[in-house]
Amino acid sequence: MSALDISRLAEKQRQMARQVILADGFGEIRWVGGCDVSLRRSRRSSEGAATVTVFSFTTIESIEAATVRGRVEFPYVPGFLAFREFPLVARAFARLKTQPDVLILDGHGLAHPRRFGLACYAGLELDIPTIGCAKSLLCGEFEPFELRRGNRSPILLDSETVGFAVCTRDGVKPLFVSLGHKITLETAVEIVLRCAVRYRQPEPTRLAHAQSRRAIGR
């Protein structure tokens, strides 16, 4: 991929970022979804699997899951993973019988160099409230804090709060939560904590991660 192609995609991200809605765009939450994409590379091509799960928000019990596999044509370029992963996400999402009221994605939203990570892209394309919930920090910085469940520290990028480092289990390193679309940061953190019942990750994305890895043979 040429530098010109990357420049054009970066500009597309900046333009689409202006369409992101930074307010709660839903009423009562009944169903919460989780999404993860697993990839396997070979010498000639890359193959991926995307899983989207649906959980009851009341009981945090699994209701449904859809998984698709396919070739991944877009190359790996940091900061542009949405273009690489979203086609599989969209196919998996289309197979669901129950549409979630909000979708948590294993990736970033506003906590992105151009304020437009996978969670923002998916939210706009699927027209659904989305949350980015990543295991590592892509950009920005945060102040260290006591690792007790519920504690958090703002992720600052150019002096702007773009997310929170959130502790979901005592003594366990934080997750990095940022809004994607049609949701506030405060609500996003509340939902992630509500869904992180026993483990570091929220149950919807934890199950999606396990199933997508299984589908790709990892």
PDB file of C-alpha atoms in Angstrom:
ATOM      1  CA  MET A   1       0.000   0.000   0.000  1.00  0.00           C
ATOM      2  CA  SER A   2       1.436   3.354  -1.076  1.00  0.00           C
ATOM      3  CA  ALA A   3       1.881   6.426   1.076  1.00  0.00           C
ATOM      4  CA  LEU A   4      -0.760   8.139  -1.067  1.00  0.00           C
ATOM      5  CA  ASP A   5      -3.285   5.391  -0.337  1.00  0.00           C
ATOM      6  CA  ILE A   6      -2.612   5.696   3.392  1.00  0.00           C
ATOM      7  CA  SER A   7      -2.958   9.480   3.221  1.00  0.00           C
ATOM      8  CA  ARG A   8      -6.341   9.161   1.516  1.00  0.00           C
ATOM      9  CA  LEU A   9      -7.585   6.658   4.082  1.00  0.00           C
ATOM     10  CA  ALA A  10      -6.403   8.902   6.912  1.00  0.00           C
ATOM     11  CA  GLU A  11      -8.397  11.770   5.440  1.00  0.00           C
ATOM     12  CA  LYS A  12     -11.439   9.496   5.126  1.00  0.00           C
ATOM     13  CA  GLN A  13     -11.102   8.663   8.820  1.00  0.00           C
ATOM     14  CA  ARG A  14     -10.972  12.348   9.731  1.00  0.00           C
ATOM     15  CA  GLN A  15     -14.074  13.079   7.672  1.00  0.00           C
ATOM     16  CA  MET A  16     -16.046  10.154   9.097  1.00  0.00           C
ATOM     17  CA  ALA A  17     -14.970  11.073  12.639  1.00  0.00           C
ATOM     18  CA  ARG A  18     -17.046  14.252  12.314  1.00  0.00           C
ATOM     19  CA  GLN A  19     -20.184  12.099  12.016  1.00  0.00           C
ATOM     20  CA  VAL A  20     -19.675  10.276  15.324  1.00  0.00           C
ATOM     21  CA  ILE A  21     -22.416  11.027  17.874  1.00  0.00           C
ATOM     22  CA  LEU A  22     -21.050  11.520  21.389  1.00  0.00           C
ATOM     23  CA  ALA A  23     -24.375  11.041  23.198  1.00  0.00           C
ATOM     24  CA  ASP A  24     -26.388   8.042  24.381  1.00  0.00           C
ATOM     25  CA  GLY A  25     -28.541   6.987  21.435  1.00  0.00           C
ATOM     26  CA  PHE A  26     -30.685   4.312  23.057  1.00  0.00           C
ATOM     27  CA  GLY A  27     -33.269   3.667  25.755  1.00  0.00           C
ATOM     28  CA  GLU A  28     -33.388   0.570  27.915  1.00  0.00           C
ATOM     29  CA  ILE A  29     -30.619  -1.911  27.161  1.00  0.00           C
ATOM     30  CA  ARG A  30     -31.882  -5.484  26.796  1.00  0.00           C
ATOM     31  CA  TRP A  31     -29.175  -7.010  24.632  1.00  0.00           C
ATOM     32  CA  VAL A  32     -25.464  -6.237  24.637  1.00  0.00           C
ATOM     33  CA  GLY A  33     -23.189  -7.560  21.924  1.00  0.00           C
ATOM     34  CA  GLY A  34     -19.496  -8.348  21.754  1.00  0.00           C
ATOM     35  CA  CYS A  35     -17.220  -8.586  18.735  1.00  0.00           C
ATOM     36  CA  ASP A  36     -13.702  -9.820  18.067  1.00  0.00           C
ATOM     37  CA  VAL A  37     -11.703 -10.686  14.960  1.00  0.00           C
ATOM     38  CA  SER A  38      -8.915 -13.278  14.852  1.00  0.00           C
ATOM     39  CA  LEU A  39      -6.429 -13.457  11.991  1.00  0.00           C
ATOM     40  CA  ARG A  40      -4.037 -16.076  10.680  1.00  0.00           C
ATOM     41  CA  ARG A  41      -1.341 -15.221   8.184  1.00  0.00           C
ATOM     42  CA  SER A  42       0.338 -17.444   5.651  1.00  0.00           C
ATOM     43  CA  ARG A  43       2.999 -16.657   3.077  1.00  0.00           C
ATOM     44  CA  ARG A  44       0.426 -15.951   0.394  1.00  0.00           C
ATOM     45  CA  SER A  45      -2.579 -14.479   2.178  1.00  0.00           C
ATOM     46  CA  SER A  46      -4.334 -13.789   5.443  1.00  0.00           C
ATOM     47  CA  GLU A  47      -7.477 -15.458   6.681  1.00  0.00           C
ATOM     48  CA  GLY A  48      -9.731 -14.118   9.379  1.00  0.00           C
ATOM     49  CA  ALA A  49     -12.718 -15.028  11.486  1.00  0.00           C
ATOM     50  CA  ALA A  50     -15.124 -12.600  13.134  1.00  0.00           C
ATOM     51  CA  THR A  51     -17.547 -13.493  15.897  1.00  0.00           C
ATOM     52  CA  VAL A  52     -20.385 -11.323  17.166  1.00  0.00           C
ATOM     53  CA  THR A  53     -22.127 -12.435  20.351  1.00  0.00           C
ATOM     54  CA  VAL A  54     -25.359 -11.298  21.991  1.00  0.00           C
ATOM     55  CA  PHE A  55     -25.886 -11.400  25.759  1.00  0.00           C
ATOM     56  CA  SER A  56     -28.763 -10.526  28.042  1.00  0.00           C
ATOM     57  CA  PHE A  57     -27.771  -7.289  29.765  1.00  0.00           C
ATOM     58  CA  THR A  58     -29.827  -8.274  32.799  1.00  0.00           C
ATOM     59  CA  THR A  59     -28.293 -11.686  33.437  1.00  0.00           C
ATOM     60  CA  ILE A  60     -25.072 -11.456  31.357  1.00  0.00           C
ATOM     61  CA  GLU A  61     -25.968 -14.812  29.802  1.00  0.00           C
ATOM     62  CA  SER A  62     -25.179 -15.748  26.198  1.00  0.00           C
ATOM     63  CA  ILE A  63     -28.168 -15.606  23.854  1.00  0.00           C
ATOM     64  CA  GLU A  64     -26.635 -15.947  20.402  1.00  0.00           C
ATOM     65  CA  ALA A  65     -23.366 -15.935  18.476  1.00  0.00           C
ATOM     66  CA  ALA A  66     -22.514 -15.687  14.788  1.00  0.00           C
ATOM     67  CA  THR A  67     -19.120 -16.427  13.237  1.00  0.00           C
ATOM     68  CA  VAL A  68     -17.849 -15.987   9.687  1.00  0.00           C
ATOM     69  CA  ARG A  69     -14.527 -16.808   8.065  1.00  0.00           C
ATOM     70  CA  GLY A  70     -12.934 -15.317   5.008  1.00  0.00           C
ATOM     71  CA  ARG A  71      -9.859 -13.949   3.309  1.00  0.00           C
ATOM     72  CA  VAL A  72      -8.515 -10.607   4.476  1.00  0.00           C
ATOM     73  CA  GLU A  73      -7.346  -8.485   1.568  1.00  0.00           C
ATOM     74  CA  PHE A  74      -6.401  -5.258   3.352  1.00  0.00           C
ATOM     75  CA  PRO A  75      -2.788  -5.257   4.628  1.00  0.00           C
ATOM     76  CA  TYR A  76      -1.814  -4.741   8.251  1.00  0.00           C
ATOM     77  CA  VAL A  77      -1.270  -1.017   8.801  1.00  0.00           C
ATOM     78  CA  PRO A  78      -1.356   0.311  12.397  1.00  0.00           C
ATOM     79  CA  GLY A  79      -4.172   2.810  12.874  1.00  0.00           C
ATOM     80  CA  PHE A  80      -6.173   1.429   9.933  1.00  0.00           C
ATOM     81  CA  LEU A  81      -7.370  -1.905  11.315  1.00  0.00           C
ATOM     82  CA  ALA A  82     -11.021  -0.956  10.774  1.00  0.00           C
ATOM     83  CA  PHE A  83     -10.551  -1.264   7.009  1.00  0.00           C
ATOM     84  CA  ARG A  84      -8.949  -4.670   7.525  1.00  0.00           C
ATOM     85  CA  GLU A  85     -11.416  -6.140  10.021  1.00  0.00           C
ATOM     86  CA  PHE A  86     -14.800  -4.508   9.463  1.00  0.00           C
ATOM     87  CA  PRO A  87     -15.839  -6.462   6.328  1.00  0.00           C
ATOM     88  CA  LEU A  88     -15.817  -9.677   8.393  1.00  0.00           C
ATOM     89  CA  VAL A  89     -17.545  -7.927  11.307  1.00  0.00           C
ATOM     90  CA  ALA A  90     -20.350  -6.768   9.019  1.00  0.00           C
ATOM     91  CA  ARG A  91     -20.902 -10.274   7.661  1.00  0.00           C
ATOM     92  CA  ALA A  92     -21.072 -11.784  11.142  1.00  0.00           C
ATOM     93  CA  PHE A  93     -23.393  -9.035  12.384  1.00  0.00           C
ATOM     94  CA  ALA A  94     -25.768  -9.653   9.466  1.00  0.00           C
ATOM     95  CA  ARG A  95     -26.259 -13.257  10.594  1.00  0.00           C
ATOM     96  CA  LEU A  96     -27.639 -12.325  14.002  1.00  0.00           C
ATOM     97  CA  LYS A  97     -31.296 -12.950  14.712  1.00  0.00           C
ATOM     98  CA  THR A  98     -31.229 -10.639  17.742  1.00  0.00           C
ATOM     99  CA  GLN A  99     -29.713  -7.208  17.187  1.00  0.00           C
ATOM    100  CA  PRO A 100     -27.891  -5.878  20.248  1.00  0.00           C
ATOM    101  CA  ASP A 101     -28.807  -2.485  21.667  1.00  0.00           C
ATOM    102  CA  VAL A 102     -25.113  -1.724  22.100  1.00  0.00           C
ATOM    103  CA  LEU A 103     -22.022  -3.478  20.728  1.00  0.00           C
ATOM    104  CA  ILE A 104     -18.651  -3.774  22.506  1.00  0.00           C
ATOM    105  CA  LEU A 105     -15.738  -4.286  20.117  1.00  0.00           C
ATOM    106  CA  ASP A 106     -12.278  -5.583  20.962  1.00  0.00           C
ATOM    107  CA  GLY A 107     -10.514  -2.492  19.672  1.00  0.00           C
ATOM    108  CA  HIS A 108     -10.449   1.273  19.976  1.00  0.00           C
ATOM    109  CA  GLY A 109     -12.979   3.984  19.319  1.00  0.00           C
ATOM    110  CA  LEU A 110     -12.167   7.620  20.000  1.00  0.00           C
ATOM    111  CA  ALA A 111      -8.815   6.628  21.574  1.00  0.00           C
ATOM    112  CA  HIS A 112      -7.203   6.638  18.140  1.00  0.00           C
ATOM    113  CA  PRO A 113      -4.711   9.011  16.457  1.00  0.00           C
ATOM    114  CA  ARG A 114      -7.477  10.390  14.217  1.00  0.00           C
ATOM    115  CA  ARG A 115     -10.293   9.808  16.752  1.00  0.00           C
ATOM    116  CA  PHE A 116     -11.744   7.067  14.546  1.00  0.00           C
ATOM    117  CA  GLY A 117     -10.954   3.490  15.490  1.00  0.00           C
ATOM    118  CA  LEU A 118     -12.826   0.276  14.691  1.00  0.00           C
ATOM    119  CA  ALA A 119     -15.614   0.971  17.205  1.00  0.00           C
ATOM    120  CA  CYS A 120     -16.377   4.321  15.552  1.00  0.00           C
ATOM    121  CA  TYR A 121     -16.291   2.818  12.060  1.00  0.00           C
ATOM    122  CA  ALA A 122     -18.558  -0.070  13.034  1.00  0.00           C
ATOM    123  CA  GLY A 123     -20.973   2.243  14.830  1.00  0.00           C
ATOM    124  CA  LEU A 124     -21.417   4.465  11.796  1.00  0.00           C
ATOM    125  CA  GLU A 125     -21.649   1.628   9.279  1.00  0.00           C
ATOM    126  CA  LEU A 126     -24.035  -0.501  11.367  1.00  0.00           C
ATOM    127  CA  ASP A 127     -25.917   2.501  12.802  1.00  0.00           C
ATOM    128  CA  ILE A 128     -25.664   1.136  16.337  1.00  0.00           C
ATOM    129  CA  PRO A 129     -24.231   2.385  19.649  1.00  0.00           C
ATOM    130  CA  THR A 130     -20.699   1.010  19.998  1.00  0.00           C
ATOM    131  CA  ILE A 131     -17.916   0.843  22.588  1.00  0.00           C
ATOM    132  CA  GLY A 132     -14.208   0.301  22.038  1.00  0.00           C
ATOM    133  CA  CYS A 133     -12.682  -1.980  24.666  1.00  0.00           C
ATOM    134  CA  ALA A 134      -9.021  -2.786  24.013  1.00  0.00           C
ATOM    135  CA  LYS A 135      -6.433  -4.793  25.920  1.00  0.00           C
ATOM    136  CA  SER A 136      -3.576  -2.441  25.003  1.00  0.00           C
ATOM    137  CA  LEU A 137      -3.212   1.302  24.501  1.00  0.00           C
ATOM    138  CA  LEU A 138      -2.854   2.572  20.936  1.00  0.00           C
ATOM    139  CA  CYS A 139      -2.148   6.230  21.695  1.00  0.00           C
ATOM    140  CA  GLY A 140      -2.376   8.767  24.490  1.00  0.00           C
ATOM    141  CA  GLU A 141      -1.327   8.338  28.095  1.00  0.00           C
ATOM    142  CA  PHE A 142      -2.865   7.911  31.527  1.00  0.00           C
ATOM    143  CA  GLU A 143      -1.769   8.291  35.119  1.00  0.00           C
ATOM    144  CA  PRO A 144      -1.136   5.034  37.030  1.00  0.00           C
ATOM    145  CA  PHE A 145      -3.831   4.230  39.576  1.00  0.00           C
ATOM    146  CA  GLU A 146      -4.715   1.659  42.214  1.00  0.00           C
ATOM    147  CA  LEU A 147      -5.871  -1.536  40.518  1.00  0.00           C
ATOM    148  CA  ARG A 148      -9.170  -2.022  42.279  1.00  0.00           C
ATOM    149  CA  ARG A 149     -12.317  -2.915  40.355  1.00  0.00           C
ATOM    150  CA  GLY A 150     -14.150   0.201  39.213  1.00  0.00           C
ATOM    151  CA  ASN A 151     -11.157   2.519  39.462  1.00  0.00           C
ATOM    152  CA  ARG A 152     -10.229   4.386  36.303  1.00  0.00           C
ATOM    153  CA  SER A 153      -7.854   6.975  34.885  1.00  0.00           C
ATOM    154  CA  PRO A 154      -8.504   9.297  31.902  1.00  0.00           C
ATOM    155  CA  ILE A 155      -6.666   8.562  28.668  1.00  0.00           C
ATOM    156  CA  LEU A 156      -5.367  11.914  27.434  1.00  0.00           C
ATOM    157  CA  LEU A 157      -4.481  12.635  23.816  1.00  0.00           C
ATOM    158  CA  ASP A 158      -3.477  16.216  22.974  1.00  0.00           C
ATOM    159  CA  SER A 159      -4.927  17.262  26.360  1.00  0.00           C
ATOM    160  CA  GLU A 160      -8.318  15.754  25.438  1.00  0.00           C
ATOM    161  CA  THR A 161      -9.923  12.858  27.318  1.00  0.00           C
ATOM    162  CA  VAL A 162     -10.513  10.197  24.661  1.00  0.00           C
ATOM    163  CA  GLY A 163     -11.174   7.234  26.949  1.00  0.00           C
ATOM    164  CA  PHE A 164     -10.503   5.644  30.306  1.00  0.00           C
ATOM    165  CA  ALA A 165      -8.120   3.007  31.552  1.00  0.00           C
ATOM    166  CA  VAL A 166     -10.538   0.911  33.614  1.00  0.00           C
ATOM    167  CA  CYS A 167      -9.780  -1.770  36.197  1.00  0.00           C
ATOM    168  CA  THR A 168     -12.313  -4.585  35.907  1.00  0.00           C
ATOM    169  CA  ARG A 169     -10.674  -6.957  38.432  1.00  0.00           C
ATOM    170  CA  ASP A 170      -8.671  -6.255  41.569  1.00  0.00           C
ATOM    171  CA  GLY A 171      -4.943  -6.453  40.913  1.00  0.00           C
ATOM    172  CA  VAL A 172      -5.340  -6.990  37.153  1.00  0.00           C
ATOM    173  CA  LYS A 173      -4.073  -4.542  34.529  1.00  0.00           C
ATOM    174  CA  PRO A 174      -6.736  -2.257  33.059  1.00  0.00           C
ATOM    175  CA  LEU A 175      -8.721  -2.317  29.858  1.00  0.00           C
ATOM    176  CA  PHE A 176      -8.831   0.755  27.626  1.00  0.00           C
ATOM    177  CA  VAL A 177     -12.389   1.921  27.057  1.00  0.00           C
ATOM    178  CA  SER A 178     -13.447   4.583  24.564  1.00  0.00           C
ATOM    179  CA  LEU A 179     -16.747   5.462  22.986  1.00  0.00           C
ATOM    180  CA  GLY A 180     -17.461   4.429  19.446  1.00  0.00           C
ATOM    181  CA  HIS A 181     -20.777   5.974  18.359  1.00  0.00           C
ATOM    182  CA  LYS A 182     -24.095   7.030  19.899  1.00  0.00           C
ATOM    183  CA  ILE A 183     -22.859   6.667  23.477  1.00  0.00           C
ATOM    184  CA  THR A 184     -21.165   8.715  26.188  1.00  0.00           C
ATOM    185  CA  LEU A 185     -17.874   7.733  27.738  1.00  0.00           C
ATOM    186  CA  GLU A 186     -19.446   7.442  31.182  1.00  0.00           C
ATOM    187  CA  THR A 187     -22.106   5.033  29.906  1.00  0.00           C
ATOM    188  CA  ALA A 188     -19.491   3.022  28.009  1.00  0.00           C
ATOM    189  CA  VAL A 189     -17.478   2.480  31.194  1.00  0.00           C
ATOM    190  CA  GLU A 190     -20.602   1.472  33.143  1.00  0.00           C
ATOM    191  CA  ILE A 191     -21.554  -1.127  30.522  1.00  0.00           C
ATOM    192  CA  VAL A 192     -18.053  -2.610  30.378  1.00  0.00           C
ATOM    193  CA  LEU A 193     -17.925  -2.948  34.164  1.00  0.00           C
ATOM    194  CA  ARG A 194     -21.400  -4.480  34.250  1.00  0.00           C
ATOM    195  CA  CYS A 195     -20.386  -7.102  31.679  1.00  0.00           C
ATOM    196  CA  ALA A 196     -16.986  -7.937  33.221  1.00  0.00           C
ATOM    197  CA  VAL A 197     -18.420 -10.439  35.674  1.00  0.00           C
ATOM    198  CA  ARG A 198     -15.563 -12.831  36.430  1.00  0.00           C
ATOM    199  CA  TYR A 199     -12.684 -11.998  34.126  1.00  0.00           C
ATOM    200  CA  ARG A 200     -10.746  -8.976  32.914  1.00  0.00           C
ATOM    201  CA  GLN A 201     -12.696  -8.794  29.666  1.00  0.00           C
ATOM    202  CA  PRO A 202     -16.448  -8.220  29.368  1.00  0.00           C
ATOM    203  CA  GLU A 203     -18.217 -11.527  28.779  1.00  0.00           C
ATOM    204  CA  PRO A 204     -19.528 -10.621  25.286  1.00  0.00           C
ATOM    205  CA  THR A 205     -16.049  -9.874  23.897  1.00  0.00           C
ATOM    206  CA  ARG A 206     -14.396 -12.665  25.873  1.00  0.00           C
ATOM    207  CA  LEU A 207     -16.677 -15.238  24.248  1.00  0.00           C
ATOM    208  CA  ALA A 208     -16.296 -13.598  20.834  1.00  0.00           C
ATOM    209  CA  HIS A 209     -12.517 -13.799  21.185  1.00  0.00           C
ATOM    210  CA  ALA A 210     -12.601 -17.491  22.101  1.00  0.00           C
ATOM    211  CA  GLN A 211     -14.969 -18.437  19.285  1.00  0.00           C
ATOM    212  CA  SER A 212     -13.185 -16.449  16.581  1.00  0.00           C
ATOM    213  CA  ARG A 213      -9.843 -18.001  17.550  1.00  0.00           C
ATOM    214  CA  ARG A 214     -11.403 -21.458  17.479  1.00  0.00           C
ATOM    215  CA  ALA A 215     -12.881 -20.803  14.041  1.00  0.00           C
ATOM    216  CA  ILE A 216      -9.519 -19.787  12.623  1.00  0.00           C
ATOM    217  CA  GLY A 217      -7.753 -22.735  14.209  1.00  0.00           C
ATOM    218  CA  ARG A 218      -5.687 -20.800  16.759  1.00  0.00           C
TER     219      ARG A 218
END
